[in-house]
PDB file of C-alpha atoms in Angstrom:
ATOM      1  CA  MET A 517     107.251  72.926 120.043  1.00 79.00           C
ATOM      2  CA  ASP A 518     106.308  69.871 117.367  1.00 83.00           C
ATOM      3  CA  LEU A 519     108.345  72.008 114.149  1.00 85.00           C
ATOM      4  CA  ASP A 520     107.819  69.107 112.020  1.00 82.00           C
ATOM      5  CA  LYS A 521     103.890  69.550 112.237  1.00 78.00           C
ATOM      6  CA  LEU A 522     104.251  73.341 111.867  1.00 82.00           C
ATOM      7  CA  MET A 523     106.404  73.155 108.807  1.00 83.00           C
ATOM      8  CA  SER A 524     103.719  70.542 107.226  1.00 80.00           C
ATOM      9  CA  LYS A 525     100.261  72.350 107.861  1.00 79.00           C
ATOM     10  CA  HIS A 526      98.309  75.060 106.285  1.00 85.00           C
ATOM     11  CA  LEU A 527      96.755  77.792 108.012  1.00 88.00           C
ATOM     12  CA  THR A 528      93.131  76.935 108.904  1.00 91.00           C
ATOM     13  CA  ARG A 529      90.403  78.705 106.927  1.00 91.00           C
ATOM     14  CA  TYR A 530      87.155  77.508 107.995  1.00 96.00           C
ATOM     15  CA  PHE A 531      86.562  77.190 112.252  1.00 98.00           C
ATOM     16  CA  ASP A 532      84.232  74.765 113.793  1.00 98.00           C
ATOM     17  CA  PRO A 533      81.656  77.229 115.582  1.00 97.00           C
ATOM     18  CA  SER A 534      80.029  74.633 118.142  1.00 97.00           C
ATOM     19  CA  ARG A 535      84.275  74.613 119.651  1.00 98.00           C
ATOM     20  CA  THR A 536      85.205  77.456 122.042  1.00 98.00           C
ATOM     21  CA  ILE A 537      88.466  77.998 123.554  1.00 98.00           C
ATOM     22  CA  PRO A 538      88.791  77.086 127.207  1.00 98.00           C
ATOM     23  CA  GLU A 539      89.011  79.815 129.245  1.00 98.00           C
ATOM     24  CA  GLU A 540      92.294  79.047 130.767  1.00 98.00           C
ATOM     25  CA  THR A 541      93.473  78.299 127.103  1.00 98.00           C
ATOM     26  CA  LEU A 542      92.515  81.758 126.126  1.00 98.00           C
ATOM     27  CA  GLN A 543      94.262  83.181 129.344  1.00 98.00           C
ATOM     28  CA  GLN A 544      97.677  81.537 128.232  1.00 98.00           C
ATOM     29  CA  ILE A 545      97.326  83.361 124.764  1.00 98.00           C
ATOM     30  CA  LEU A 546      96.424  86.771 126.109  1.00 98.00           C
ATOM     31  CA  ARG A 547      99.201  86.596 128.644  1.00 98.00           C
ATOM     32  CA  PHE A 548     101.894  85.728 125.635  1.00 98.00           C
ATOM     33  CA  LEU A 549     100.406  88.392 123.682  1.00 98.00           C
ATOM     34  CA  ARG A 550     100.871  90.888 126.540  1.00 98.00           C
ATOM     35  CA  SER A 551     104.604  89.496 126.652  1.00 98.00           C
ATOM     36  CA  THR A 552     105.544  89.922 123.297  1.00 98.00           C
ATOM     37  CA  PRO A 553     108.529  92.098 122.452  1.00 98.00           C
ATOM     38  CA  THR A 554     108.457  95.391 120.422  1.00 98.00           C
ATOM     39  CA  SER A 555     111.427  97.430 119.540  1.00 98.00           C
ATOM     40  CA  THR A 556     112.590  99.360 121.938  1.00 98.00           C
ATOM     41  CA  ASN A 557     109.701  98.303 123.903  1.00 98.00           C
ATOM     42  CA  ILE A 558     107.809 100.708 122.627  1.00 98.00           C
ATOM     43  CA  GLN A 559     104.260  98.930 122.933  1.00 98.00           C
ATOM     44  CA  PRO A 560     102.517 100.851 120.450  1.00 98.00           C
ATOM     45  CA  ASN A 561      99.302  98.319 120.873  1.00 98.00           C
ATOM     46  CA  HIS A 562      95.769  97.980 121.997  1.00 98.00           C
ATOM     47  CA  PHE A 563      93.603  94.790 121.500  1.00 98.00           C
ATOM     48  CA  TYR A 564      90.180  94.171 121.339  1.00 98.00           C
ATOM     49  CA  VAL A 565      89.481  90.733 122.064  1.00 98.00           C
ATOM     50  CA  ILE A 566      85.957  89.815 120.333  1.00 98.00           C
ATOM     51  CA  ALA A 567      84.436  86.896 122.410  1.00 97.00           C
ATOM     52  CA  THR A 568      80.613  87.455 122.462  1.00 98.00           C
ATOM     53  CA  PRO A 569      78.193  86.512 119.541  1.00 98.00           C
ATOM     54  CA  GLU A 570      77.170  90.005 119.640  1.00 98.00           C
ATOM     55  CA  GLY A 571      80.852  91.296 119.126  1.00 98.00           C
ATOM     56  CA  LYS A 572      81.756  89.222 116.492  1.00 98.00           C
ATOM     57  CA  ARG A 573      78.485  89.795 114.570  1.00 98.00           C
ATOM     58  CA  GLN A 574      79.390  94.028 115.062  1.00 98.00           C
ATOM     59  CA  LEU A 575      82.984  92.896 113.482  1.00 98.00           C
ATOM     60  CA  ALA A 576      81.848  90.696 110.494  1.00 98.00           C
ATOM     61  CA  ASP A 577      79.072  93.254 109.547  1.00 98.00           C
ATOM     62  CA  ASN A 578      81.731  96.209 109.625  1.00 98.00           C
ATOM     63  CA  LEU A 579      84.125  94.384 107.586  1.00 98.00           C
ATOM     64  CA  GLY A 580      83.518  96.533 104.337  1.00 97.00           C
ATOM     65  CA  GLU A 581      81.047  95.499 101.389  1.00 95.00           C
ATOM     66  CA  ARG A 582      84.228  94.283  99.226  1.00 96.00           C
ATOM     67  CA  PHE A 583      85.084  91.616 102.025  1.00 98.00           C
ATOM     68  CA  GLN A 584      81.946  90.006 103.433  1.00 96.00           C
ATOM     69  CA  ASP A 585      83.296  86.584 102.441  1.00 96.00           C
ATOM     70  CA  ASN A 586      85.295  86.852 105.665  1.00 98.00           C
ATOM     71  CA  SER A 587      82.217  87.048 108.430  1.00 98.00           C
ATOM     72  CA  PRO A 588      81.827  83.525 108.757  1.00 97.00           C
ATOM     73  CA  LYS A 589      85.400  83.376 109.559  1.00 98.00           C
ATOM     74  CA  ILE A 590      84.858  85.755 112.206  1.00 98.00           C
ATOM     75  CA  LEU A 591      81.341  84.618 113.155  1.00 98.00           C
ATOM     76  CA  ASN A 592      82.741  80.900 113.476  1.00 98.00           C
ATOM     77  CA  SER A 593      86.098  81.733 115.505  1.00 98.00           C
ATOM     78  CA  SER A 594      85.851  81.143 118.889  1.00 98.00           C
ATOM     79  CA  HIS A 595      87.302  84.634 119.760  1.00 98.00           C
ATOM     80  CA  THR A 596      88.931  87.218 117.463  1.00 98.00           C
ATOM     81  CA  ILE A 597      91.485  89.956 118.036  1.00 99.00           C
ATOM     82  CA  ILE A 598      91.304  93.472 116.810  1.00 99.00           C
ATOM     83  CA  LEU A 599      95.035  94.303 116.793  1.00 99.00           C
ATOM     84  CA  THR A 600      95.296  97.906 116.513  1.00 98.00           C
ATOM     85  CA  THR A 601      98.639 100.459 116.629  1.00 98.00           C
ATOM     86  CA  ARG A 602      98.801 103.685 117.698  1.00 98.00           C
ATOM     87  CA  ALA A 603      98.017 106.344 115.040  1.00 97.00           C
ATOM     88  CA  HIS A 604     100.689 108.468 116.232  1.00 96.00           C
ATOM     89  CA  LEU A 605     103.745 108.516 118.861  1.00 97.00           C
ATOM     90  CA  PRO A 606     102.977 111.396 121.711  1.00 97.00           C
ATOM     91  CA  GLU A 607     105.677 112.280 124.438  1.00 97.00           C
ATOM     92  CA  SER A 608     102.676 111.178 126.951  1.00 98.00           C
ATOM     93  CA  HIS A 609     103.042 107.309 125.672  1.00 98.00           C
ATOM     94  CA  VAL A 610     106.934 107.502 125.637  1.00 98.00           C
ATOM     95  CA  GLU A 611     106.747 108.585 129.081  1.00 98.00           C
ATOM     96  CA  ALA A 612     104.163 106.036 129.776  1.00 98.00           C
ATOM     97  CA  VAL A 613     106.875 103.331 128.751  1.00 98.00           C
ATOM     98  CA  PHE A 614     109.615 104.585 130.758  1.00 98.00           C
ATOM     99  CA  GLY A 615     107.562 105.231 133.696  1.00 97.00           C
ATOM    100  CA  LYS A 616     106.119 101.453 133.703  1.00 98.00           C
ATOM    101  CA  GLU A 617     109.563 100.282 133.349  1.00 97.00           C
ATOM    102  CA  ARG A 618     110.845 102.306 136.022  1.00 97.00           C
ATOM    103  CA  ALA A 619     108.403 101.207 138.225  1.00 97.00           C
ATOM    104  CA  ASP A 620     108.479  97.220 137.146  1.00 97.00           C
ATOM    105  CA  GLY A 621     112.577  98.078 137.924  1.00 96.00           C
ATOM    106  CA  ARG A 622     113.653  96.875 134.483  1.00 95.00           C
ATOM    107  CA  PHE A 623     117.003  98.596 135.208  1.00 94.00           C
ATOM    108  CA  PRO A 624     118.144  98.519 138.889  1.00 91.00           C
ATOM    109  CA  ASP A 625     121.015 100.976 137.950  1.00 95.00           C
ATOM    110  CA  PRO A 626     119.700 104.061 137.220  1.00 94.00           C
ATOM    111  CA  ALA A 627     122.745 105.330 135.238  1.00 97.00           C
ATOM    112  CA  LYS A 628     121.625 102.065 132.723  1.00 97.00           C
ATOM    113  CA  HIS A 629     118.046 103.522 132.945  1.00 96.00           C
ATOM    114  CA  GLU A 630     119.074 106.667 132.046  1.00 97.00           C
ATOM    115  CA  LEU A 631     121.454 105.731 129.207  1.00 98.00           C
ATOM    116  CA  TRP A 632     118.077 103.262 127.823  1.00 98.00           C
ATOM    117  CA  GLU A 633     116.066 106.323 127.734  1.00 98.00           C
ATOM    118  CA  SER A 634     118.510 108.455 125.864  1.00 98.00           C
ATOM    119  CA  MET A 635     119.249 105.748 123.298  1.00 98.00           C
ATOM    120  CA  THR A 636     115.379 105.322 123.013  1.00 98.00           C
ATOM    121  CA  ARG A 637     114.483 108.655 122.280  1.00 98.00           C
ATOM    122  CA  ASP A 638     117.829 108.874 119.901  1.00 98.00           C
ATOM    123  CA  PHE A 639     116.059 105.737 118.145  1.00 98.00           C
ATOM    124  CA  LEU A 640     112.684 107.719 118.147  1.00 98.00           C
ATOM    125  CA  ASP A 641     113.680 110.861 116.665  1.00 97.00           C
ATOM    126  CA  LEU A 642     115.797 108.828 113.693  1.00 97.00           C
ATOM    127  CA  ARG A 643     112.017 107.020 112.830  1.00 97.00           C
ATOM    128  CA  ASN A 644     110.270 110.423 113.130  1.00 96.00           C
ATOM    129  CA  PHE A 645     112.612 113.052 111.682  1.00 96.00           C
ATOM    130  CA  GLY A 646     115.018 110.712 109.605  1.00 97.00           C
ATOM    131  CA  TYR A 647     113.625 107.806 108.447  1.00 97.00           C
ATOM    132  CA  LYS A 648     109.975 109.817 108.730  1.00 97.00           C
ATOM    133  CA  ASP A 649     108.414 106.017 108.951  1.00 98.00           C
ATOM    134  CA  VAL A 650     107.260 106.094 112.428  1.00 98.00           C
ATOM    135  CA  ASN A 651     103.777 104.935 111.561  1.00 97.00           C
ATOM    136  CA  HIS A 652     105.024 102.144 109.321  1.00 97.00           C
ATOM    137  CA  TRP A 653     107.791 100.909 111.995  1.00 98.00           C
ATOM    138  CA  MET A 654     104.995 100.706 114.786  1.00 98.00           C
ATOM    139  CA  GLU A 655     102.835  98.604 112.707  1.00 98.00           C
ATOM    140  CA  LYS A 656     106.099  96.362 112.044  1.00 98.00           C
ATOM    141  CA  GLN A 657     106.023  95.804 115.696  1.00 98.00           C
ATOM    142  CA  THR A 658     101.967  94.935 115.212  1.00 98.00           C
ATOM    143  CA  TYR A 659     102.707  92.210 112.511  1.00 98.00           C
ATOM    144  CA  LEU A 660     105.795  90.963 115.292  1.00 98.00           C
ATOM    145  CA  VAL A 661     103.294  90.622 117.957  1.00 98.00           C
ATOM    146  CA  MET A 662     100.704  88.780 115.812  1.00 98.00           C
ATOM    147  CA  GLY A 663     103.374  86.329 114.505  1.00 97.00           C
ATOM    148  CA  LEU A 664     104.726  85.311 117.907  1.00 97.00           C
ATOM    149  CA  THR A 665     101.147  84.813 119.299  1.00 98.00           C
ATOM    150  CA  MET A 666     100.207  82.478 115.898  1.00 96.00           C
ATOM    151  CA  MET A 667     103.206  80.386 117.180  1.00 95.00           C
ATOM    152  CA  ALA A 668     102.140  80.191 120.965  1.00 96.00           C
ATOM    153  CA  ALA A 669      98.616  79.449 120.197  1.00 96.00           C
ATOM    154  CA  ALA A 670      99.542  76.716 117.755  1.00 94.00           C
ATOM    155  CA  GLU A 671     101.587  75.497 120.591  1.00 94.00           C
ATOM    156  CA  LEU A 672      98.315  75.361 122.830  1.00 96.00           C
ATOM    157  CA  GLY A 673      96.511  73.584 119.732  1.00 95.00           C
ATOM    158  CA  VAL A 674      94.670  76.661 118.885  1.00 97.00           C
ATOM    159  CA  GLU A 675      94.326  77.729 115.251  1.00 96.00           C
ATOM    160  CA  ALA A 676      95.593  81.101 114.498  1.00 97.00           C
ATOM    161  CA  MET A 677      94.275  83.128 111.027  1.00 97.00           C
ATOM    162  CA  PRO A 678      95.251  86.323 110.375  1.00 98.00           C
ATOM    163  CA  LEU A 679      93.258  88.368 108.141  1.00 98.00           C
ATOM    164  CA  GLU A 680      93.424  91.439 106.234  1.00 98.00           C
ATOM    165  CA  GLY A 681      90.387  91.234 104.254  1.00 98.00           C
ATOM    166  CA  PHE A 682      88.815  94.209 105.962  1.00 98.00           C
ATOM    167  CA  ASP A 683      87.867  97.681 105.692  1.00 98.00           C
ATOM    168  CA  PRO A 684      90.037  99.382 108.751  1.00 98.00           C
ATOM    169  CA  THR A 685      87.613 102.257 108.447  1.00 98.00           C
ATOM    170  CA  THR A 686      84.566 100.481 109.120  1.00 98.00           C
ATOM    171  CA  VAL A 687      86.017  98.477 111.685  1.00 98.00           C
ATOM    172  CA  ASP A 688      87.430 101.683 113.353  1.00 98.00           C
ATOM    173  CA  LYS A 689      84.136 103.507 113.484  1.00 98.00           C
ATOM    174  CA  ALA A 690      82.339 100.515 114.539  1.00 98.00           C
ATOM    175  CA  PHE A 691      84.416 100.097 117.583  1.00 98.00           C
ATOM    176  CA  LYS A 692      85.192 103.596 118.230  1.00 98.00           C
ATOM    177  CA  ILE A 693      89.208 102.827 117.700  1.00 98.00           C
ATOM    178  CA  ARG A 694      90.265 106.233 116.490  1.00 98.00           C
ATOM    179  CA  GLU A 695      88.873 107.842 119.269  1.00 98.00           C
ATOM    180  CA  THR A 696      91.573 106.424 121.400  1.00 98.00           C
ATOM    181  CA  GLY A 697      94.686 107.592 119.281  1.00 98.00           C
ATOM    182  CA  HIS A 698      94.717 103.734 117.416  1.00 98.00           C
ATOM    183  CA  ALA A 699      93.981 102.262 113.877  1.00 98.00           C
ATOM    184  CA  THR A 700      93.254  98.725 113.182  1.00 98.00           C
ATOM    185  CA  THR A 701      96.066  96.864 111.658  1.00 98.00           C
ATOM    186  CA  VAL A 702      95.106  93.442 111.581  1.00 98.00           C
ATOM    187  CA  LEU A 703      92.591  90.697 112.905  1.00 98.00           C
ATOM    188  CA  LEU A 704      93.278  87.441 114.446  1.00 98.00           C
ATOM    189  CA  ALA A 705      90.867  84.985 114.421  1.00 98.00           C
ATOM    190  CA  LEU A 706      91.404  81.804 116.866  1.00 98.00           C
ATOM    191  CA  GLY A 707      89.498  78.622 117.556  1.00 98.00           C
ATOM    192  CA  TYR A 708      89.164  74.957 116.149  1.00 97.00           C
ATOM    193  CA  PRO A 709      89.283  73.617 112.721  1.00 96.00           C
ATOM    194  CA  ASP A 710      86.222  72.269 110.743  1.00 96.00           C
ATOM    195  CA  PRO A 711      87.282  68.663 110.610  1.00 91.00           C
ATOM    196  CA  LYS A 712      85.041  68.864 107.089  1.00 91.00           C
ATOM    197  CA  LYS A 713      87.069  71.558 105.496  1.00 91.00           C
ATOM    198  CA  GLN A 714      90.932  70.946 106.587  1.00 86.00           C
ATOM    199  CA  TYR A 715      93.478  70.821 103.705  1.00 83.00           C
ATOM    200  CA  SER A 716      95.392  68.055 103.101  1.00 82.00           C
ATOM    201  CA  ASN A 717      97.189  68.587 100.458  1.00 88.00           C
ATOM    202  CA  PRO A 718     101.228  69.391 100.418  1.00 88.00           C
ATOM    203  CA  ILE A 719     101.977  73.039 101.252  1.00 89.00           C
ATOM    204  CA  SER A 720     104.195  74.813  98.550  1.00 92.00           C
ATOM    205  CA  ARG A 721     107.562  76.439  99.203  1.00 93.00           C
ATOM    206  CA  PHE A 722     110.447  77.703  97.074  1.00 96.00           C
ATOM    207  CA  ASP A 723     113.383  75.047  97.445  1.00 97.00           C
ATOM    208  CA  THR A 724     115.817  75.961  99.450  1.00 96.00           C
ATOM    209  CA  ASP A 725     118.387  76.822  97.443  1.00 96.00           C
ATOM    210  CA  GLU A 726     116.182  79.635  95.960  1.00 97.00           C
ATOM    211  CA  LEU A 727     115.852  81.136  99.557  1.00 97.00           C
ATOM    212  CA  PHE A 728     118.957  80.779 101.473  1.00 98.00           C
ATOM    213  CA  THR A 729     122.142  82.177 100.637  1.00 97.00           C
ATOM    214  CA  PHE A 730     125.112  81.444 103.000  1.00 97.00           C
ATOM    215  CA  VAL A 731     128.112  83.751 103.204  1.00 96.00           C
TER     216      VAL A 731
END
């Protein structure tokens, strides 16, 4: 990974609508997305991969009245991913996570697996009843997943644009997302930049001495 190149680039704001991500590259991104870590391996997400012109139009038309300026970004992207997060954390989901871990042999030693499940439940109880922030905590996992996926896309030569400018209520309704127990958290548009609309000016960040404290 060329870190110097990443550190000097702007996020793309305009996609080239004539270019489509090759299927093999898309599948690499989706395999990476599936593999991204979440706290306690809770995996609170479901992802809607918007690939067809009809799907992109449906999403663009339902961003909400205030956010129609973002419609071209969706329409010109190669693909856009709707990253959703569980609205609640039911026992059935926790058991599904544990069941998959057992089936995959994550902890070959049964005693270690029992300890892991006990520790996970204690932590989830803390989020539910102590901090009372389980929804916010799960959304943090979604942003972690998105950030890592953006890095993977860059490694594959694909531009990734995060979008928070949308009305989650209308997006959820358009794709019947809340019926699944999830809600839209953020959008990630993928594609290739429009060469006529790329930023060439320097990035602007605070200086090192303002950002880091060494102890």
